[in-house]
PDB file of C-alpha atoms in Angstrom:
ATOM      1  CA  MET M   1     -33.315  12.482   7.474  1.00  0.00           C
ATOM      2  CA  GLY M   2     -31.890  10.906   4.326  1.00  0.00           C
ATOM      3  CA  LYS M   3     -30.258   7.542   3.983  1.00  0.00           C
ATOM      4  CA  ASP M   4     -26.638   7.046   4.891  1.00  0.00           C
ATOM      5  CA  TYR M   5     -24.850   5.357   1.978  1.00  0.00           C
ATOM      6  CA  ARG M   6     -21.457   4.932   3.629  1.00  0.00           C
ATOM      7  CA  ASN M   7     -19.777   1.635   2.858  1.00  0.00           C
ATOM      8  CA  ARG M   8     -17.771   1.609   6.082  1.00  0.00           C
ATOM      9  CA  SER M   9     -18.667   2.136   9.705  1.00  0.00           C
ATOM     10  CA  LYS M  10     -18.159   5.368  11.575  1.00  0.00           C
ATOM     11  CA  THR M  11     -14.884   5.802  13.412  1.00  0.00           C
ATOM     12  CA  SER M  12     -15.870   8.748  15.595  1.00  0.00           C
ATOM     13  CA  ARG M  13     -18.929  10.421  17.005  1.00  0.00           C
ATOM     14  CA  SER M  14     -19.230  14.173  17.475  1.00  0.00           C
ATOM     15  CA  PRO M  15     -20.594  15.384  20.814  1.00  0.00           C
ATOM     16  CA  ARG M  16     -24.319  15.955  21.321  1.00  0.00           C
ATOM     17  CA  ARG M  17     -23.776  19.402  22.822  1.00  0.00           C
ATOM     18  CA  PRO M  18     -21.303  21.287  20.643  1.00  0.00           C
ATOM     19  CA  PHE M  19     -20.647  24.242  22.970  1.00  0.00           C
ATOM     20  CA  GLU M  20     -20.246  22.747  26.434  1.00  0.00           C
ATOM     21  CA  LYS M  21     -17.462  24.777  28.076  1.00  0.00           C
ATOM     22  CA  GLU M  22     -15.999  22.078  30.353  1.00  0.00           C
ATOM     23  CA  ARG M  23     -15.875  19.486  27.577  1.00  0.00           C
ATOM     24  CA  LEU M  24     -14.308  21.956  25.123  1.00  0.00           C
ATOM     25  CA  ASP M  25     -11.579  22.831  27.644  1.00  0.00           C
ATOM     26  CA  ARG M  26     -10.943  19.163  28.462  1.00  0.00           C
ATOM     27  CA  GLU M  27     -10.641  18.236  24.768  1.00  0.00           C
ATOM     28  CA  LEU M  28      -8.370  21.191  24.012  1.00  0.00           C
ATOM     29  CA  LYS M  29      -6.072  20.152  26.868  1.00  0.00           C
ATOM     30  CA  LEU M  30      -5.901  16.574  25.496  1.00  0.00           C
ATOM     31  CA  VAL M  31      -5.139  17.880  22.001  1.00  0.00           C
ATOM     32  CA  GLY M  32      -2.290  19.985  23.414  1.00  0.00           C
ATOM     33  CA  VAL M  33      -0.788  17.403  25.784  1.00  0.00           C
ATOM     34  CA  TYR M  34      -0.827  14.511  23.285  1.00  0.00           C
ATOM     35  CA  GLY M  35      -0.092  16.619  20.161  1.00  0.00           C
ATOM     36  CA  LEU M  36      -3.224  15.627  18.262  1.00  0.00           C
ATOM     37  CA  LYS M  37      -4.165  17.074  14.892  1.00  0.00           C
ATOM     38  CA  ASN M  38      -7.774  17.890  15.765  1.00  0.00           C
ATOM     39  CA  LYS M  39     -10.572  17.022  18.168  1.00  0.00           C
ATOM     40  CA  ARG M  40     -11.831  14.251  15.915  1.00  0.00           C
ATOM     41  CA  GLU M  41      -8.839  12.212  17.093  1.00  0.00           C
ATOM     42  CA  VAL M  42     -10.108  12.620  20.680  1.00  0.00           C
ATOM     43  CA  TRP M  43     -13.641  11.700  19.615  1.00  0.00           C
ATOM     44  CA  ARG M  44     -12.340   8.605  17.810  1.00  0.00           C
ATOM     45  CA  VAL M  45     -10.677   7.353  20.988  1.00  0.00           C
ATOM     46  CA  GLN M  46     -13.811   8.139  23.011  1.00  0.00           C
ATOM     47  CA  TYR M  47     -15.898   6.165  20.499  1.00  0.00           C
ATOM     48  CA  THR M  48     -13.568   3.152  20.709  1.00  0.00           C
ATOM     49  CA  LEU M  49     -13.582   3.341  24.492  1.00  0.00           C
ATOM     50  CA  SER M  50     -17.382   3.543  24.623  1.00  0.00           C
ATOM     51  CA  LYS M  51     -17.703   0.420  22.435  1.00  0.00           C
ATOM     52  CA  ILE M  52     -15.276  -1.514  24.650  1.00  0.00           C
ATOM     53  CA  ARG M  53     -17.074  -0.375  27.792  1.00  0.00           C
ATOM     54  CA  SER M  54     -20.495  -1.306  26.390  1.00  0.00           C
ATOM     55  CA  VAL M  55     -19.238  -4.837  25.635  1.00  0.00           C
ATOM     56  CA  ALA M  56     -17.860  -5.085  29.180  1.00  0.00           C
ATOM     57  CA  ARG M  57     -21.152  -3.834  30.657  1.00  0.00           C
ATOM     58  CA  HIS M  58     -23.100  -6.430  28.646  1.00  0.00           C
ATOM     59  CA  LEU M  59     -20.768  -9.224  29.786  1.00  0.00           C
ATOM     60  CA  MET M  60     -21.089  -8.127  33.422  1.00  0.00           C
ATOM     61  CA  THR M  61     -24.881  -8.614  33.274  1.00  0.00           C
ATOM     62  CA  LEU M  62     -24.352 -12.320  32.524  1.00  0.00           C
ATOM     63  CA  PRO M  63     -23.807 -14.811  35.384  1.00  0.00           C
ATOM     64  CA  GLU M  64     -20.217 -15.313  36.617  1.00  0.00           C
ATOM     65  CA  LYS M  65     -19.848 -18.871  35.207  1.00  0.00           C
ATOM     66  CA  ASP M  66     -21.593 -18.194  31.898  1.00  0.00           C
ATOM     67  CA  PRO M  67     -19.492 -19.631  29.021  1.00  0.00           C
ATOM     68  CA  GLN M  68     -20.048 -16.531  26.878  1.00  0.00           C
ATOM     69  CA  ARG M  69     -18.856 -14.270  29.691  1.00  0.00           C
ATOM     70  CA  GLU M  70     -15.800 -16.418  30.382  1.00  0.00           C
ATOM     71  CA  PHE M  71     -14.801 -16.725  26.722  1.00  0.00           C
ATOM     72  CA  GLN M  72     -15.517 -13.187  25.479  1.00  0.00           C
ATOM     73  CA  GLY M  73     -14.477 -11.556  28.764  1.00  0.00           C
ATOM     74  CA  GLY M  74     -11.164 -13.413  28.746  1.00  0.00           C
ATOM     75  CA  ALA M  75     -10.547 -12.444  25.126  1.00  0.00           C
ATOM     76  CA  LEU M  76     -11.329  -8.771  25.854  1.00  0.00           C
ATOM     77  CA  LEU M  77      -9.041  -8.710  28.903  1.00  0.00           C
ATOM     78  CA  MET M  78      -6.226 -10.406  26.978  1.00  0.00           C
ATOM     79  CA  ARG M  79      -6.529  -7.933  24.087  1.00  0.00           C
ATOM     80  CA  LEU M  80      -6.443  -4.939  26.425  1.00  0.00           C
ATOM     81  CA  SER M  81      -3.479  -6.408  28.325  1.00  0.00           C
ATOM     82  CA  LYS M  82      -1.532  -6.919  25.089  1.00  0.00           C
ATOM     83  CA  MET M  83      -2.193  -3.295  24.183  1.00  0.00           C
ATOM     84  CA  GLY M  84      -0.824  -2.235  27.575  1.00  0.00           C
ATOM     85  CA  LEU M  85      -4.107  -0.746  28.803  1.00  0.00           C
ATOM     86  CA  LEU M  86      -4.550  -3.219  31.679  1.00  0.00           C
ATOM     87  CA  SER M  87      -1.821  -4.549  33.959  1.00  0.00           C
ATOM     88  CA  GLU M  88      -1.532  -8.148  35.165  1.00  0.00           C
ATOM     89  CA  SER M  89      -3.208  -7.259  38.473  1.00  0.00           C
ATOM     90  CA  GLU M  90      -6.234  -5.720  36.692  1.00  0.00           C
ATOM     91  CA  GLN M  91      -7.635  -8.866  35.063  1.00  0.00           C
ATOM     92  CA  LYS M  92     -11.338  -8.241  35.797  1.00  0.00           C
ATOM     93  CA  LEU M  93     -14.122  -6.677  33.764  1.00  0.00           C
ATOM     94  CA  ASP M  94     -14.561  -4.010  36.472  1.00  0.00           C
ATOM     95  CA  TYR M  95     -11.202  -2.502  35.479  1.00  0.00           C
ATOM     96  CA  VAL M  96     -12.324  -2.257  31.840  1.00  0.00           C
ATOM     97  CA  LEU M  97     -15.005   0.209  32.941  1.00  0.00           C
ATOM     98  CA  GLY M  98     -12.294   2.277  34.630  1.00  0.00           C
ATOM     99  CA  LEU M  99     -10.293   2.833  31.417  1.00  0.00           C
ATOM    100  CA  THR M 100      -9.794   6.464  30.418  1.00  0.00           C
ATOM    101  CA  VAL M 101      -9.105   8.334  27.183  1.00  0.00           C
ATOM    102  CA  GLU M 102      -5.673   9.321  28.552  1.00  0.00           C
ATOM    103  CA  LYS M 103      -4.668   5.657  28.892  1.00  0.00           C
ATOM    104  CA  PHE M 104      -5.535   5.049  25.248  1.00  0.00           C
ATOM    105  CA  LEU M 105      -3.732   8.180  24.071  1.00  0.00           C
ATOM    106  CA  SER M 106      -0.606   7.214  26.020  1.00  0.00           C
ATOM    107  CA  ARG M 107      -0.331   3.988  23.974  1.00  0.00           C
ATOM    108  CA  ARG M 108      -0.196   5.795  20.617  1.00  0.00           C
ATOM    109  CA  LEU M 109       3.040   5.624  18.626  1.00  0.00           C
ATOM    110  CA  GLN M 110       3.348   9.418  18.740  1.00  0.00           C
ATOM    111  CA  THR M 111       3.308   9.425  22.549  1.00  0.00           C
ATOM    112  CA  CYS M 112       5.649   6.433  22.829  1.00  0.00           C
ATOM    113  CA  VAL M 113       8.236   8.004  20.500  1.00  0.00           C
ATOM    114  CA  PHE M 114       8.333  11.144  22.637  1.00  0.00           C
ATOM    115  CA  SER M 115       7.715  10.166  26.251  1.00  0.00           C
ATOM    116  CA  THR M 116       8.766   6.522  26.551  1.00  0.00           C
ATOM    117  CA  LEU M 117      11.603   6.204  24.039  1.00  0.00           C
ATOM    118  CA  LYS M 118      12.856   9.839  23.926  1.00  0.00           C
ATOM    119  CA  LEU M 119      13.497   9.721  20.152  1.00  0.00           C
ATOM    120  CA  ALA M 120      11.932  13.174  19.643  1.00  0.00           C
ATOM    121  CA  LYS M 121      12.423  16.603  21.210  1.00  0.00           C
ATOM    122  CA  SER M 122       8.689  17.281  21.637  1.00  0.00           C
ATOM    123  CA  ILE M 123       5.328  15.611  21.071  1.00  0.00           C
ATOM    124  CA  HIS M 124       4.907  17.638  17.857  1.00  0.00           C
ATOM    125  CA  HIS M 125       8.395  16.651  16.681  1.00  0.00           C
ATOM    126  CA  SER M 126       7.496  13.001  17.211  1.00  0.00           C
ATOM    127  CA  ARG M 127       4.423  13.428  14.977  1.00  0.00           C
ATOM    128  CA  CYS M 128       6.626  14.954  12.237  1.00  0.00           C
ATOM    129  CA  LEU M 129       9.171  12.133  12.538  1.00  0.00           C
ATOM    130  CA  ILE M 130       6.444   9.522  12.146  1.00  0.00           C
ATOM    131  CA  ARG M 131       4.753  11.248   9.190  1.00  0.00           C
ATOM    132  CA  GLN M 132       8.135  11.737   7.442  1.00  0.00           C
ATOM    133  CA  ARG M 133       8.834   7.976   7.702  1.00  0.00           C
ATOM    134  CA  HIS M 134      11.729   8.111  10.174  1.00  0.00           C
ATOM    135  CA  ILE M 135      10.227   5.591  12.633  1.00  0.00           C
ATOM    136  CA  ARG M 136       9.783   1.854  12.312  1.00  0.00           C
ATOM    137  CA  VAL M 137       8.153  -0.741  14.546  1.00  0.00           C
ATOM    138  CA  GLY M 138      10.051  -3.992  14.217  1.00  0.00           C
ATOM    139  CA  ARG M 139      10.753  -4.376  10.490  1.00  0.00           C
ATOM    140  CA  ASN M 140       7.756  -2.304   9.379  1.00  0.00           C
ATOM    141  CA  LEU M 141       7.982   1.394   8.608  1.00  0.00           C
ATOM    142  CA  VAL M 142       4.999   3.113  10.263  1.00  0.00           C
ATOM    143  CA  ASN M 143       3.867   6.585   9.267  1.00  0.00           C
ATOM    144  CA  VAL M 144       0.602   6.720  11.244  1.00  0.00           C
ATOM    145  CA  PRO M 145       0.871   8.684  14.521  1.00  0.00           C
ATOM    146  CA  SER M 146      -2.262   7.010  15.949  1.00  0.00           C
ATOM    147  CA  PHE M 147      -0.761   3.504  15.588  1.00  0.00           C
ATOM    148  CA  MET M 148      -1.458   1.648  18.850  1.00  0.00           C
ATOM    149  CA  VAL M 149       1.786   0.181  20.204  1.00  0.00           C
ATOM    150  CA  ASN M 150       1.558  -3.245  21.841  1.00  0.00           C
ATOM    151  CA  VAL M 151       3.581  -4.117  24.918  1.00  0.00           C
ATOM    152  CA  ASP M 152       5.680  -6.551  22.833  1.00  0.00           C
ATOM    153  CA  SER M 153       6.351  -4.140  19.966  1.00  0.00           C
ATOM    154  CA  GLU M 154       7.226  -1.220  22.278  1.00  0.00           C
ATOM    155  CA  LYS M 155      10.807  -2.506  22.523  1.00  0.00           C
ATOM    156  CA  LEU M 156      11.050  -2.646  18.718  1.00  0.00           C
ATOM    157  CA  VAL M 157      10.298   1.032  18.016  1.00  0.00           C
ATOM    158  CA  GLU M 158      13.382   2.768  16.600  1.00  0.00           C
ATOM    159  CA  TYR M 159      14.629   4.888  13.718  1.00  0.00           C
ATOM    160  CA  ALA M 160      14.139   3.453  10.224  1.00  0.00           C
ATOM    161  CA  HIS M 161      17.144   2.148   8.297  1.00  0.00           C
ATOM    162  CA  THR M 162      16.578   4.782   5.605  1.00  0.00           C
ATOM    163  CA  SER M 163      16.409   7.633   8.132  1.00  0.00           C
ATOM    164  CA  PRO M 164      19.436   9.941   8.410  1.00  0.00           C
ATOM    165  CA  LEU M 165      18.594  10.377  12.102  1.00  0.00           C
ATOM    166  CA  GLY M 166      19.702   6.866  13.081  1.00  0.00           C
ATOM    167  CA  ASN M 167      23.221   6.227  14.356  1.00  0.00           C
ATOM    168  CA  ASN M 168      24.589   4.095  11.529  1.00  0.00           C
ATOM    169  CA  ALA M 169      22.331   5.460   8.802  1.00  0.00           C
ATOM    170  CA  ARG M 170      23.071   7.138   5.514  1.00  0.00           C
ATOM    171  CA  PRO M 171      23.638  10.890   5.927  1.00  0.00           C
ATOM    172  CA  GLY M 172      20.912  13.295   4.843  1.00  0.00           C
ATOM    173  CA  ARG M 173      20.806  15.310   1.618  1.00  0.00           C
ATOM    174  CA  VAL M 174      22.492  18.440   3.034  1.00  0.00           C
ATOM    175  CA  LYS M 175      25.224  16.455   4.788  1.00  0.00           C
ATOM    176  CA  ARG M 176      25.954  14.471   1.612  1.00  0.00           C
ATOM    177  CA  LYS M 177      26.278  17.708  -0.385  1.00  0.00           C
ATOM    178  CA  ALA M 178      28.628  19.184   2.220  1.00  0.00           C
ATOM    179  CA  LEU M 179      30.769  16.026   2.218  1.00  0.00           C
ATOM    180  CA  ALA M 180      30.933  16.036  -1.594  1.00  0.00           C
ATOM    181  CA  LYS M 181      31.898  19.707  -1.611  1.00  0.00           C
ATOM    182  CA  ALA M 182      34.598  19.131   1.024  1.00  0.00           C
ATOM    183  CA  LYS M 183      35.929  16.163  -0.917  1.00  0.00           C
ATOM    184  CA  GLU M 184      35.935  18.181  -4.131  1.00  0.00           C
ATOM    185  CA  GLY M 185      37.683  21.105  -2.385  1.00  0.00           C
ATOM    186  CA  GLY M 186      40.266  18.745  -0.883  1.00  0.00           C
ATOM    187  CA  GLU M 187      41.175  17.259  -4.279  1.00  0.00           C
ATOM    188  CA  GLU M 188      41.657  20.694  -5.863  1.00  0.00           C
ATOM    189  CA  GLY M 189      44.009  21.700  -3.049  1.00  0.00           C
ATOM    190  CA  ASP M 190      46.241  18.663  -3.751  1.00  0.00           C
ATOM    191  CA  ASP M 191      46.737  19.607  -7.420  1.00  0.00           C
ATOM    192  CA  VAL M 192      48.284  23.000  -6.602  1.00  0.00           C
TER     193      VAL M 192
END
C-alpha cells in the first residue's frame, strides 16, 4: 500500500463487495428513479449519510444533559431540518439514524425541478435543463444537478432570466431566426 497524496478528502466510498446482487439491483433502481449519472453519485450520498449517522451515534452515547450533546446535537438537527430531511416533529437524534438515501436524493435540485416544481418533462430532462443553465435558485444560476435545495430556497427555484424557456424571456436562437425571416418576408411583400 502506497501513500495517498490527495490534497482533499474523499467524497465517496466504493462498496467492499463489488458483486453483491441485491446491492447492485438496489443501486441501479436508485440511479434510474432519480436520474443519476452513475453509481458514484449513490455512493457519495451513502458516504455523507454514514458520516452524519456516525456523529449522531457518538452524540447518543453521551449523557442527555451533556453540553456537547445539547450543542452539537441541536446544530445537527437544525441543519438537517433546514435541508428538509427532518420535519418539525422529528427533532430527536433517534430520527437522524432513520434517515435514508432516498430522502437525501429527493432533496437534490434535479429531483425538485422534476417532481416538486414540474419544470421538466422527466427526471432526465431536468438534469439537462440544469446542466444547460436554464435553472436558477434565487438570484444564482445553478448548473449542478446534485445541489441540495433548502426548504427556504425551494420556493425560489425557477427558470433563469437568460433561458428561452421562461415565460417573459428572450426567445431562443431558432425562434429569433424565424421571426427575423418572417419580418424580412413581410417587408418584401409590402414593396410589391
